[in-house]
Coordinates of N, CA and C in Angstrom, one line a residue:
Chain A
X99 N -9.4 2.5 -18.8 CA -9.2 2.2 -16.7 C -8.1 2.6 -17.5
X100 N -7.2 2.7 -15.7 CA -6.7 2.9 -15.0 C -5.3 2.4 -14.9
X101 N -5.3 2.0 -15.2 CA -2.8 1.8 -15.1 C -2.0 2.4 -14.9
X102 N -0.5 1.4 -13.9 CA 0.1 1.9 -13.6 C 1.4 0.8 -13.5
X103 N 2.5 1.0 -14.2 CA 3.6 0.8 -14.1 C 4.7 1.2 -14.1
X104 N 5.2 0.0 -13.6 CA 6.8 0.3 -12.8 C 7.9 -0.1 -14.0
X105 N 9.6 0.7 -13.9 CA 9.9 -0.1 -14.0 C 10.6 -1.8 -14.5
X106 N 11.5 -1.8 -15.2 CA 11.5 -3.0 -14.9 C 12.4 -4.0 -14.3
X107 N 12.9 -5.3 -13.5 CA 13.5 -5.5 -12.1 C 15.4 -5.0 -11.9
X108 N 16.0 -4.8 -11.0 CA 16.7 -4.1 -11.3 C 18.1 -4.0 -10.1
X109 N 18.8 -4.5 -10.6 CA 19.6 -5.5 -9.8 C 21.8 -3.6 -9.4
X110 N 21.0 -4.0 -7.9 CA 22.7 -2.8 -7.8 C 23.1 -3.4 -6.7
X111 N 23.8 -2.8 -6.3 CA 25.2 -2.5 -5.7 C 25.0 -2.0 -3.9
X112 N 25.0 -2.2 -3.1 CA 25.4 -0.8 -1.9 C 25.8 0.2 -2.1
X113 N 25.0 1.0 -2.0 CA 26.3 2.6 -1.4 C 25.1 2.8 -3.0
X114 N 24.8 2.5 -4.1 CA 24.2 2.3 -5.8 C 23.5 2.9 -6.0
X115 N 22.9 3.6 -6.7 CA 22.0 4.8 -7.4 C 21.3 3.7 -8.0
X116 N 19.6 4.6 -7.7 CA 18.6 4.2 -9.0 C 17.0 4.6 -9.3
X117 N 16.9 5.1 -10.3 CA 15.9 5.7 -10.3 C 14.9 4.8 -10.3
X118 N 13.2 4.3 -10.1 CA 12.4 3.6 -10.3 C 11.5 4.3 -11.2
X119 N 10.5 4.3 -11.5 CA 9.6 5.1 -13.2 C 8.5 4.6 -13.5
X120 N 7.4 4.6 -12.8 CA 5.7 4.8 -12.3 C 5.1 5.9 -14.4
X121 N 5.1 5.2 -14.9 CA 4.0 5.1 -15.9 C 2.7 5.3 -15.2
X122 N 1.6 5.8 -15.4 CA 0.1 6.2 -15.6 C -0.6 6.5 -16.6
X123 N -1.3 5.6 -16.4 CA -2.8 6.0 -18.3 C -4.3 5.9 -16.9
X124 N -5.1 6.6 -18.0 CA -6.9 6.2 -17.9 C -7.3 7.5 -16.8
X125 N -6.8 8.0 -16.2 CA -6.6 9.3 -15.1 C -6.2 10.7 -15.6
X126 N -6.4 12.3 -14.7 CA -5.4 13.2 -15.2 C -5.0 13.1 -14.2
X127 N -3.8 12.1 -14.3 CA -2.6 12.6 -13.1 C -2.3 13.7 -12.4
X128 N -2.4 14.3 -12.4 CA -1.3 15.8 -11.7 C -3.1 16.2 -11.0
X129 N -4.9 15.4 -11.1 CA -5.7 15.6 -9.5 C -5.1 14.3 -8.7
X130 N -4.1 14.3 -9.0 CA -4.1 12.9 -7.6 C -2.7 12.9 -6.9
X131 N -2.2 12.7 -6.2 CA -1.2 11.8 -5.1 C -0.9 11.3 -5.4
X132 N 1.0 10.5 -5.9 CA 0.4 9.4 -5.2 C 1.8 9.5 -4.8
X133 N 1.8 7.9 -4.1 CA 2.8 7.5 -3.0 C 3.6 6.0 -3.5
X134 N 4.4 5.4 -3.0 CA 5.5 4.6 -3.6 C 5.2 3.6 -1.9
X135 N 4.9 2.2 -1.9 CA 5.2 1.5 -0.8 C 6.1 0.1 -1.3
X136 N 6.8 0.1 -0.5 CA 7.7 -1.5 -0.8 C 7.6 -2.8 -0.5
X137 N 8.1 -3.5 -0.3 CA 7.8 -5.1 0.7 C 8.6 -5.7 0.5
X138 N 9.2 -5.9 0.9 CA 10.4 -6.8 2.1 C 10.2 -8.5 0.8
X139 N 11.2 -8.2 0.9 CA 10.4 -10.5 0.5 C 10.3 -11.8 1.9
X140 N 9.3 -11.8 1.3 CA 8.1 -12.6 1.5 C 8.0 -11.5 3.4
X141 N 8.0 -10.5 2.9 CA 7.8 -9.6 4.3 C 6.5 -9.0 3.6
X142 N 6.4 -8.0 5.3 CA 4.5 -6.7 4.5 C 5.0 -5.8 3.5
X143 N 3.7 -4.8 4.2 CA 4.3 -3.7 3.0 C 4.7 -2.3 4.2
X144 N 5.1 -1.9 3.6 CA 6.2 -0.6 4.5 C 6.1 0.7 3.6
X145 N 5.0 2.1 3.4 CA 5.1 3.1 3.2 C 6.2 3.2 2.9
X146 N 6.4 4.3 1.5 CA 7.8 4.3 0.9 C 7.4 6.6 1.7
X147 N 6.8 6.8 0.6 CA 6.5 8.6 0.5 C 6.1 8.3 -0.5
X148 N 5.4 10.1 -0.7 CA 4.2 10.5 -1.8 C 4.3 11.5 -1.8
X149 N 3.9 12.2 -3.1 CA 3.8 13.3 -3.6 C 2.8 14.1 -3.5
X150 N 1.8 15.5 -3.6 CA 0.7 16.2 -3.6 C 1.0 16.0 -5.7
X151 N -0.5 16.2 -5.7 CA -0.4 16.0 -7.5 C -0.1 17.4 -8.5
X152 N 0.5 17.9 -7.9 CA 0.7 19.1 -8.0 C 3.2 18.9 -8.3
X153 N 3.2 18.4 -7.1 CA 4.4 18.4 -7.3 C 5.1 18.4 -6.1
X154 N 4.5 19.9 -5.6 CA 5.3 20.7 -4.9 C 5.2 19.9 -3.4
X155 N 4.8 18.8 -3.1 CA 4.8 18.6 -1.2 C 4.8 17.2 -1.1
X156 N 6.5 16.8 -0.5 CA 7.0 15.3 -0.5 C 6.8 15.4 0.7
X157 N 7.1 13.8 0.9 CA 6.3 12.8 2.3 C 7.8 11.7 2.2
X158 N 8.1 11.5 2.7 CA 8.4 10.5 3.4 C 9.5 9.4 4.6
X159 N 9.5 8.6 4.6 CA 10.0 8.0 5.4 C 10.7 7.7 6.7
X160 N 10.8 7.4 8.0 CA 11.9 7.9 8.2 C 13.8 6.9 7.7
X161 N 12.9 5.7 7.5 CA 14.1 4.6 6.3 C 15.2 5.4 5.3
X162 N 14.4 6.5 4.6 CA 13.9 6.6 3.1 C 15.1 7.2 3.4
X163 N 14.2 8.9 4.3 CA 14.6 10.5 4.0 C 16.0 11.1 3.6
X164 N 16.3 11.8 3.3 CA 17.7 11.8 2.6 C 18.4 11.2 1.6
X165 N 18.0 10.4 1.3 CA 18.9 8.6 0.4 C 18.0 8.1 -0.7
X166 N 16.1 8.8 -0.6 CA 15.6 9.4 -1.4 C 14.1 10.4 -1.8
X167 N 14.5 10.6 -3.2 CA 13.6 11.8 -3.3 C 12.5 11.4 -3.9
X168 N 11.1 12.0 -3.8 CA 10.2 11.2 -5.3 C 9.4 12.7 -5.5
X169 N 9.4 12.0 -7.3 CA 9.1 13.4 -8.3 C 8.2 12.8 -9.6
X170 N 7.9 13.5 -9.6 CA 6.2 13.5 -10.7 C 6.8 14.6 -11.8
X171 N 6.5 13.8 -13.5 CA 6.6 15.6 -13.8 C 5.4 15.3 -15.1
X172 N 4.1 16.1 -14.6 CA 3.1 15.9 -15.3 C 2.9 16.1 -16.1
X173 N 3.5 16.7 -17.8 CA 3.4 16.7 -18.9 C 3.6 15.2 -19.2
X174 N 4.6 14.0 -18.2 CA 4.8 12.8 -18.8 C 3.7 12.3 -18.1
X175 N 2.9 12.5 -17.9 CA 2.2 11.6 -16.9 C 3.3 9.9 -16.7
X176 N 4.2 10.8 -15.1 CA 5.1 9.5 -14.9 C 5.6 9.8 -13.2
X177 N 5.7 8.9 -12.8 CA 6.1 9.1 -11.1 C 7.2 8.6 -11.1
X178 N 8.6 8.8 -10.0 CA 10.2 8.6 -10.0 C 10.7 9.1 -8.8
X179 N 11.0 7.8 -8.3 CA 11.6 7.4 -7.0 C 13.1 7.7 -7.3
X180 N 14.2 8.2 -7.2 CA 15.1 8.5 -6.7 C 16.4 7.9 -5.8
X181 N 16.6 6.9 -5.4 CA 16.7 5.7 -4.5 C 18.0 6.4 -4.5
X182 N 19.2 6.6 -3.3 CA 20.8 6.7 -3.3 C 21.1 5.3 -2.2
X183 N 22.6 6.0 -2.2 CA 22.9 4.9 -0.9 C 22.1 4.2 -0.7
X184 N 22.2 3.0 -1.7 CA 21.5 1.9 -1.3 C 21.4 0.8 -0.7
X185 N 21.1 -0.1 0.7 CA 21.8 -1.1 1.5 C 20.6 -2.3 1.2
X186 N 21.4 -2.9 1.9 CA 20.2 -4.2 1.5 C 20.1 -4.7 1.8
X187 N 18.6 -3.7 2.7 CA 17.8 -3.6 3.7 C 16.2 -3.2 2.1
X188 N 17.4 -2.2 1.3 CA 15.9 -1.1 0.3 C 15.5 -2.7 -0.6
X189 N 16.5 -3.4 -0.6 CA 16.0 -4.5 -1.5 C 13.8 -4.9 -0.9
X190 N 13.2 -5.2 -2.2 CA 11.8 -5.1 -2.4 C 11.9 -5.2 -3.4
X191 N 9.7 -5.2 -3.5 CA 9.2 -5.4 -4.2 C 8.8 -3.8 -4.1
X192 N 8.9 -2.5 -5.6 CA 8.0 -1.6 -5.0 C 7.5 -1.2 -6.1
X193 N 5.6 -0.6 -5.3 CA 4.7 -0.3 -5.8 C 4.9 1.2 -5.9
X194 N 4.1 1.5 -7.1 CA 3.4 3.0 -7.1 C 2.3 2.7 -6.9
X195 N 1.3 3.8 -6.3 CA -0.4 3.3 -5.6 C -0.4 5.3 -5.6
X196 N -2.5 5.4 -6.7 CA -2.4 6.1 -6.9 C -3.4 6.8 -5.4
X197 N -2.6 7.7 -5.3 CA -3.6 8.7 -4.0 C -5.9 9.2 -4.3
X198 N -6.5 9.1 -3.5 CA -7.9 9.2 -4.6 C -7.9 10.6 -4.0
X199 N -6.9 11.7 -3.9 CA -7.5 13.2 -3.4 C -6.2 13.5 -4.0
X200 N -5.9 15.0 -4.2 CA -4.8 16.0 -4.3 C -3.6 15.4 -3.8
X201 N -4.0 15.9 -2.2 CA -3.4 15.3 -0.7 C -3.1 14.5 -0.4
X202 N -1.9 13.9 0.4 CA -1.9 13.3 0.5 C -1.5 13.5 2.5
X203 N -2.8 13.5 3.5 CA -2.6 14.2 3.8 C -4.0 13.2 5.3
X204 N -2.7 12.8 6.0 CA -3.6 11.5 6.9 C -4.5 12.8 7.8
X205 N -5.9 12.3 8.0 CA -6.2 12.2 8.6 C -7.3 13.0 8.3
X206 N -7.8 13.2 7.1 CA -8.4 14.4 6.4 C -8.3 13.3 4.2
X207 N -9.5 13.9 4.5 CA -9.6 13.4 3.0 C -9.1 12.0 2.8
X208 N -8.4 11.0 1.4 CA -8.7 10.0 0.8 C -7.1 9.5 1.2
X209 N -6.5 9.5 2.7 CA -4.4 8.2 2.3 C -5.4 7.6 1.9
X210 N -5.7 6.6 0.9 CA -5.1 5.0 0.8 C -4.4 4.9 0.1
X211 N -4.6 4.0 -0.4 CA -3.6 3.5 -1.7 C -4.4 2.9 -2.8
X212 N -5.2 3.1 -4.1 CA -6.5 2.4 -4.9 C -6.1 3.3 -6.9
X213 N -5.2 2.6 -7.9 CA -5.2 1.2 -7.0 C -3.3 1.3 -7.2
X214 N -2.7 -0.2 -7.5 CA -1.9 0.2 -7.0 C -1.0 -0.8 -8.3
X215 N 0.4 -0.5 -8.8 CA 0.8 -1.1 -10.2 C 1.0 -1.5 -10.0
X216 N 1.6 -2.8 -11.2 CA 2.1 -4.9 -9.6 C 3.4 -4.6 -9.8
X217 N 4.3 -3.2 -9.7 CA 5.6 -3.8 -8.7 C 6.5 -3.8 -9.6
X218 N 7.6 -3.7 -9.4 CA 9.2 -3.8 -10.0 C 10.1 -4.2 -8.4
X219 N 10.8 -5.4 -8.6 CA 11.6 -6.1 -7.8 C 13.0 -5.1 -8.2
X220 N 13.2 -4.7 -6.6 CA 14.9 -4.2 -7.1 C 15.6 -4.7 -5.7
X221 N 16.5 -5.2 -6.3 CA 17.3 -5.9 -5.6 C 19.2 -5.4 -5.5
X222 N 18.8 -5.0 -3.6 CA 20.5 -4.5 -2.9 C 21.7 -5.8 -2.6
X223 N 22.8 -5.7 -3.7 CA 23.6 -7.2 -3.4 C 24.1 -6.8 -4.1
X224 N 26.2 -7.5 -3.7 CA 27.4 -6.9 -4.5 C 27.8 -8.5 -4.9
Chain B
X152 N 5.4 6.7 16.4 CA 4.8 6.1 15.2 C 4.0 5.0 15.5
X153 N 1.6 4.4 14.5 CA 1.8 4.7 15.9 C 1.5 3.1 14.2
X154 N 1.6 2.4 15.5 CA 1.6 0.4 16.0 C 0.2 -0.3 15.4
X155 N 0.2 -0.5 13.7 CA -0.5 -1.7 13.3 C -0.1 -3.0 13.6
X156 N -1.2 -3.2 14.6 CA -0.9 -4.6 15.5 C -2.2 -6.2 14.8
X157 N -2.4 -6.6 14.2 CA -3.3 -7.8 13.4 C -2.8 -9.0 14.6
X158 N -4.7 -9.5 13.7 CA -4.6 -11.2 14.8 C -5.9 -11.9 13.9
X159 N -6.0 -12.8 14.2 CA -4.7 -13.8 14.1 C -3.5 -13.7 12.5
X160 N -1.9 -14.1 12.7 CA -1.2 -13.7 11.6 C -1.5 -15.1 10.9
X161 N -2.4 -16.0 10.4 CA -3.2 -16.5 10.2 C -4.9 -17.4 10.5
X162 N -4.5 -17.8 9.5 CA -6.1 -18.5 9.9 C -6.7 -19.5 8.3
X163 N -6.6 -21.1 8.9 CA -7.1 -21.7 7.7 C -8.8 -22.3 8.1
X164 N -9.7 -21.9 7.5 CA -11.2 -22.0 7.0 C -11.1 -22.2 5.7
X165 N -12.4 -22.5 5.2 CA -13.7 -23.5 4.3 C -13.9 -23.1 4.3
X166 N -14.1 -23.2 3.1 CA -15.4 -22.4 1.3 C -16.6 -22.3 1.8
X167 N -17.5 -21.0 3.1 CA -18.5 -20.1 2.7 C -18.0 -20.3 5.2
X168 N -16.9 -20.5 5.6 CA -17.2 -20.2 6.3 C -17.2 -18.1 6.5
X169 N -17.8 -18.0 7.9 CA -17.8 -16.3 8.8 C -15.8 -16.8 8.4
X170 N -15.2 -15.3 8.0 CA -13.3 -15.1 8.8 C -13.9 -14.1 9.2
X171 N -13.3 -13.3 10.5 CA -13.2 -12.2 10.9 C -11.7 -12.3 11.4
X172 N -10.9 -10.6 11.8 CA -10.4 -10.4 11.6 C -9.4 -9.0 12.2
X173 N -8.6 -9.0 13.2 CA -8.4 -7.6 14.0 C -7.6 -7.5 13.7
X174 N -7.2 -5.7 14.0 CA -6.5 -4.5 13.5 C -6.5 -4.0 15.4
X175 N -5.7 -3.4 15.6 CA -5.8 -2.6 16.2 C -4.7 -2.2 16.2
X176 N -4.4 -0.7 16.4 CA -3.5 0.3 15.8 C -3.7 0.8 17.8
X177 N -1.7 0.6 18.3 CA -1.5 1.4 18.9 C -1.4 2.6 19.4
X178 N -2.4 3.6 19.1 CA -3.2 5.1 19.7 C -4.7 4.8 18.7
X179 N -5.1 5.6 18.8 CA -6.1 6.3 18.5 C -5.8 6.7 17.4
X180 N -7.0 6.0 16.2 CA -7.0 7.0 14.7 C -8.5 7.4 13.6
X181 N -9.7 7.7 15.2 CA -10.6 7.1 14.6 C -11.0 6.6 13.4
X182 N -11.5 6.9 12.8 CA -12.2 5.6 11.7 C -10.5 5.5 10.2
X183 N -9.8 5.9 11.0 CA -8.2 6.7 9.4 C -8.1 5.2 9.4
X184 N -8.8 4.1 9.5 CA -8.4 3.1 8.5 C -8.7 2.1 6.8
X185 N -7.6 1.8 6.8 CA -7.8 0.4 5.2 C -7.8 -0.2 5.5
X186 N -8.1 -1.5 4.9 CA -8.2 -3.3 4.7 C -7.7 -2.8 3.2
X187 N -6.0 -4.1 2.8 CA -6.2 -4.8 1.4 C -6.5 -6.2 1.0
X188 N -6.5 -7.0 0.5 CA -6.4 -8.1 -0.3 C -4.9 -7.5 -1.0
X189 N -4.5 -8.9 -0.9 CA -3.2 -8.7 -1.6 C -3.3 -11.1 -1.8
X190 N -2.9 -11.2 -3.1 CA -2.9 -12.0 -3.3 C -1.5 -13.1 -3.6
X191 N -0.4 -13.8 -3.8 CA 1.0 -14.2 -4.0 C 1.5 -13.4 -5.4
X192 N 1.9 -13.3 -5.3 CA 2.9 -12.1 -6.4 C 2.2 -10.9 -7.3
X193 N 0.6 -10.4 -6.8 CA 0.4 -9.2 -7.1 C 0.3 -8.3 -6.1
X194 N -0.6 -7.3 -6.7 CA -0.1 -6.6 -5.8 C -1.5 -5.6 -5.5
X195 N -1.3 -5.5 -3.4 CA -1.8 -4.8 -3.0 C -3.5 -4.4 -3.9
X196 N -5.0 -4.4 -3.7 CA -5.9 -4.4 -3.3 C -6.6 -3.6 -2.6
X197 N -7.3 -2.7 -2.8 CA -8.2 -1.7 -1.9 C -9.2 -2.1 -1.4
X198 N -9.8 -2.4 0.0 CA -11.2 -3.2 0.5 C -12.3 -2.6 0.8
X199 N -11.3 -2.0 2.4 CA -12.8 -0.5 2.5 C -11.0 0.4 3.2
X200 N -12.2 1.5 3.7 CA -11.3 2.6 3.5 C -12.4 3.3 4.3
X201 N -12.2 4.1 4.4 CA -12.2 4.7 5.3 C -13.2 3.8 7.0
X202 N -12.5 2.6 7.2 CA -12.3 1.6 8.7 C -14.6 0.8 7.9
X203 N -14.7 1.8 7.1 CA -16.0 1.3 6.9 C -16.4 0.9 5.6
X204 N -15.9 2.0 4.4 CA -17.0 1.7 3.5 C -16.4 0.5 2.6
X205 N -17.1 0.9 1.5 CA -17.0 -0.9 0.8 C -16.0 -0.3 -0.4
X206 N -15.5 -0.5 -0.6 CA -14.7 -0.2 -2.5 C -15.5 -0.4 -3.3
X207 N -15.0 0.9 -4.1 CA -16.1 0.3 -5.9 C -15.9 -0.9 -6.8
X208 N -16.6 -1.7 -6.3 CA -16.2 -3.0 -7.7 C -16.0 -4.6 -6.4
X209 N -15.5 -4.5 -5.0 CA -15.6 -5.7 -4.0 C -16.5 -5.8 -3.6
X210 N -16.4 -7.5 -3.4 CA -18.2 -8.2 -3.4 C -18.2 -7.5 -1.9
X211 N -19.9 -7.8 -1.7 CA -20.7 -6.7 -0.7 C -20.0 -8.3 0.9
X212 N -19.2 -9.0 1.0 CA -18.8 -10.3 1.6 C -18.1 -10.1 2.7
X213 N -17.7 -9.4 2.0 CA -16.3 -8.2 2.8 C -17.5 -7.0 3.8
X214 N -17.0 -6.2 4.7 CA -17.2 -6.1 5.9 C -15.9 -5.5 6.7
X215 N -15.6 -3.7 6.7 CA -15.7 -3.7 7.8 C -15.7 -2.7 8.8
X216 N -14.9 -3.2 10.3 CA -16.0 -2.0 11.1 C -14.7 -1.9 12.1
X217 N -15.3 -0.4 13.2 CA -14.5 0.0 14.6 C -13.8 1.7 14.6
X218 N -13.6 1.7 15.7 CA -12.8 3.0 15.5 C -12.4 2.9 16.1
X219 N -11.6 4.1 16.1 CA -10.4 4.2 17.9 C -8.9 3.6 17.5
X220 N -8.9 2.9 18.3 CA -7.7 1.3 18.5 C -7.9 0.1 17.9
X221 N -10.0 0.1 17.8 CA -9.6 -1.5 17.8 C -10.8 -1.6 15.6
X222 N -10.7 -2.3 14.7 CA -11.0 -2.4 14.0 C -11.2 -4.4 13.9
X223 N -12.3 -4.0 13.0 CA -12.2 -5.9 12.4 C -12.9 -6.3 11.0
X224 N -12.6 -6.5 10.7 CA -12.3 -6.9 8.7 C -13.2 -8.3 8.9
X225 N -14.6 -8.4 7.9 CA -15.3 -9.7 8.0 C -15.8 -10.5 6.9
X226 N -15.4 -11.5 6.4 CA -15.9 -12.0 5.3 C -16.9 -13.1 5.2
X227 N -17.9 -12.5 4.5 CA -18.9 -13.8 5.8 C -19.6 -14.7 4.7
X228 N -19.0 -15.0 4.0 CA -19.5 -16.9 3.6 C -17.2 -16.1 2.1
X229 N -16.7 -17.9 2.5 CA -15.4 -16.8 1.9 C -16.0 -17.1 0.8
X230 N -15.3 -17.5 0.1 CA -15.6 -18.1 -1.7 C -13.1 -18.2 -2.0
X231 N -13.4 -18.8 -3.2 CA -11.9 -19.8 -3.7 C -11.6 -18.4 -3.3
X232 N -12.0 -17.2 -4.3 CA -10.8 -16.2 -4.7 C -9.8 -15.6 -3.5
X233 N -10.4 -15.7 -2.2 CA -10.6 -14.9 -1.0 C -9.8 -15.3 -0.1
X234 N -8.4 -16.3 -0.7 CA -7.6 -16.7 -0.7 C -6.3 -15.8 -0.3
X235 N -5.6 -15.7 0.4 CA -5.3 -14.3 -0.1 C -4.5 -13.9 1.3
X236 N -3.9 -12.9 2.0 CA -3.2 -11.9 3.1 C -3.8 -11.2 2.6
X237 N -4.5 -10.5 4.5 CA -5.1 -8.8 4.2 C -4.2 -8.5 5.2
X238 N -4.6 -6.9 5.0 CA -3.8 -6.2 5.6 C -3.9 -5.2 5.6
X239 N -4.0 -4.3 7.5 CA -5.1 -3.1 7.3 C -4.1 -1.9 7.4
X240 N -4.4 -0.6 7.2 CA -3.7 0.0 7.2 C -4.2 1.5 7.9
X241 N -3.1 2.1 8.9 CA -3.9 3.0 9.5 C -3.4 4.3 8.7
X242 N -4.1 4.9 8.5 CA -4.0 7.2 7.4 C -4.4 8.0 8.4
X243 N -3.9 8.2 9.4 CA -4.3 9.3 10.8 C -3.1 10.4 11.4
X244 N -2.5 9.5 10.9 CA -0.4 10.0 10.5 C 0.4 9.5 9.8
X245 N 1.6 11.0 10.2 CA 2.7 9.8 9.0 C 3.6 9.7 9.9
X246 N 4.1 8.3 9.7 CA 4.4 7.4 8.7 C 3.0 6.8 8.4
X247 N 2.5 6.9 7.6 CA 1.6 5.8 7.2 C 2.4 4.6 7.7
X248 N 1.3 3.2 8.4 CA 2.0 1.8 8.1 C 1.3 1.6 7.9
X249 N 1.1 0.2 8.0 CA 0.7 -1.2 7.7 C 0.3 -2.2 8.9
X250 N 0.0 -3.4 9.0 CA -1.0 -4.6 9.5 C 0.4 -5.5 9.8
X251 N 1.6 -6.0 10.3 CA 1.9 -7.4 9.4 C 1.2 -8.2 8.4
X252 N 0.3 -8.5 8.5 CA -0.9 -9.4 7.3 C -1.7 -10.2 8.1
X253 N -2.6 -10.6 7.5 CA -2.9 -11.8 8.4 C -2.9 -13.0 7.0
X254 N -2.5 -14.3 7.3 CA -2.5 -14.9 5.9 C -4.4 -15.8 5.5
X255 N -5.3 -15.8 5.1 CA -6.4 -16.6 5.4 C -6.2 -17.9 4.0
X256 N -5.5 -19.6 4.7 CA -5.4 -20.3 3.9 C -5.9 -21.3 4.5
X257 N -6.4 -22.5 3.0 CA -7.7 -23.4 2.7 C -7.2 -24.4 4.1
X258 N -8.9 -24.5 4.3 CA -8.7 -25.4 5.8 C -8.9 -27.4 4.6

């Protein structure tokens, strides 16, 4: 059974940093690209970042580019999201999600998300 | 960025009803579209990919159609477990973007 498990709830002050983790099992991790998608309270879904199966290619939404860094440790079957210079508008539930392809290439392959983890709440507040 | 507009934003329906949700892209995306279902407090689940392909394990009452800029998700006979929020996602170009969601409520 495929499982994705994000780290627990987190509260951080504006300007602070946080690293999210997503531990996976049930599939060959390095064969698949991964992504982070977030959802602000009561709002819709926003794609944040993606990474290829080997980790060599990364992608970011403009809203987080330069502040967030996605990475993965294929030896530990774990995906990460390093979040720096956090703002109140980064408050959201963060989901990790598996991409059904080794790369995340819009307009080719399988650039969608399945399955998703249960999500972890990040609150940026003073 | 490609904007995805869903309509309606909410719909009230009864068990057994046929429900249709529309998603419009701000520019052509061929068939690069996915649909997700999200229940309260839960993660989204993939229903449809490539505009019309049913994800494994998803009931056949769900179907998707469309290409270019206009897409439709249809639930042929609404079941109690289908009351949820539905999102479309364009998979044609970065940044990947989602529609605003359609909440399917009990009438």
